[in-house]
Amino acid sequence: MDVIVLNAAGIVNMIAPAKCKTFREYAETMFLPHIIHQPQNVKHIDLVCDRYLPNSLKQGIRESRSGDR
């Protein structure tokens, strides 16, 4: 396998912080180990972080969906 693309927000939502008290502790004990323990035959790992920019189409859709709930 050449590349794995990981969704950072998905990983954060998937892995509970357990007893971590700081972001650094969470990153070192939970988040980074999850990324590092991907299949050993991977040549490259991309970590994608999504942003909702003001006045973007994506932000507008997000706001319209949250109003429906």
Tab-separated table of C-alpha atoms in Angstrom:
chain	number	residue	atom	x	y	z
A	1	MET	CA	0.000	0.000	0.000
A	2	ASP	CA	1.377	3.384	-0.930
A	3	VAL	CA	-0.759	5.984	0.894
A	4	ILE	CA	-3.307	6.194	3.718
A	5	VAL	CA	-5.377	9.351	4.179
A	6	LEU	CA	-6.676	9.831	7.732
A	7	ASN	CA	-9.362	12.265	8.866
A	8	ALA	CA	-7.967	14.004	11.972
A	9	ALA	CA	-11.380	15.125	13.248
A	10	GLY	CA	-12.693	11.603	12.840
A	11	ILE	CA	-9.811	10.200	14.855
A	12	VAL	CA	-10.326	12.767	17.629
A	13	ASN	CA	-14.035	11.867	17.796
A	14	MET	CA	-13.275	8.149	17.699
A	15	ILE	CA	-10.626	8.071	20.454
A	16	ALA	CA	-11.820	9.240	23.852
A	17	PRO	CA	-9.310	11.261	25.873
A	18	ALA	CA	-9.534	8.784	28.775
A	19	LYS	CA	-7.613	10.292	31.701
A	20	CYS	CA	-5.618	12.837	29.667
A	21	LYS	CA	-5.595	16.284	31.219
A	22	THR	CA	-3.843	18.262	28.469
A	23	PHE	CA	-3.881	18.266	24.688
A	24	ARG	CA	-0.195	17.337	24.699
A	25	GLU	CA	-0.875	14.300	26.865
A	26	TYR	CA	-3.763	13.279	24.590
A	27	ALA	CA	-1.601	13.722	21.488
A	28	GLU	CA	1.316	11.715	22.894
A	29	THR	CA	-0.655	8.872	24.485
A	30	MET	CA	-3.731	8.497	22.268
A	31	PHE	CA	-3.677	10.381	18.948
A	32	LEU	CA	-0.120	9.874	17.661
A	33	PRO	CA	0.066	6.171	18.582
A	34	HIS	CA	-3.104	5.600	16.549
A	35	ILE	CA	-1.492	7.246	13.513
A	36	ILE	CA	1.859	5.514	13.962
A	37	HIS	CA	0.300	2.046	14.238
A	38	GLN	CA	-1.049	2.002	10.682
A	39	PRO	CA	-0.037	-0.927	8.468
A	40	GLN	CA	3.748	-1.241	8.266
A	41	ASN	CA	3.843	-1.476	4.471
A	42	VAL	CA	2.462	2.062	4.010
A	43	LYS	CA	4.900	4.463	2.360
A	44	HIS	CA	3.081	7.710	3.171
A	45	ILE	CA	0.382	8.871	5.627
A	46	ASP	CA	-1.645	12.034	4.977
A	47	LEU	CA	-3.504	13.582	7.896
A	48	VAL	CA	-6.393	15.799	6.770
A	49	CYS	CA	-7.834	18.532	8.990
A	50	ASP	CA	-11.053	20.160	7.777
A	51	ARG	CA	-12.013	23.792	8.370
A	52	TYR	CA	-15.280	25.641	7.884
A	53	LEU	CA	-14.375	29.028	6.446
A	54	PRO	CA	-16.767	31.956	6.993
A	55	ASN	CA	-19.102	32.593	4.041
A	56	SER	CA	-18.141	29.327	2.317
A	57	LEU	CA	-20.668	27.028	0.688
A	58	LYS	CA	-19.679	24.291	3.114
A	59	GLN	CA	-20.295	26.552	6.121
A	60	GLY	CA	-23.674	27.605	4.733
A	61	ILE	CA	-24.757	23.988	4.308
A	62	ARG	CA	-23.524	23.142	7.796
A	63	GLU	CA	-25.534	26.021	9.284
A	64	SER	CA	-28.686	25.081	7.363
A	65	ARG	CA	-28.428	21.473	8.550
A	66	SER	CA	-27.920	22.427	12.193
A	67	GLY	CA	-31.078	24.572	12.034
A	68	ASP	CA	-33.133	21.524	11.046
A	69	ARG	CA	-32.371	19.647	14.241
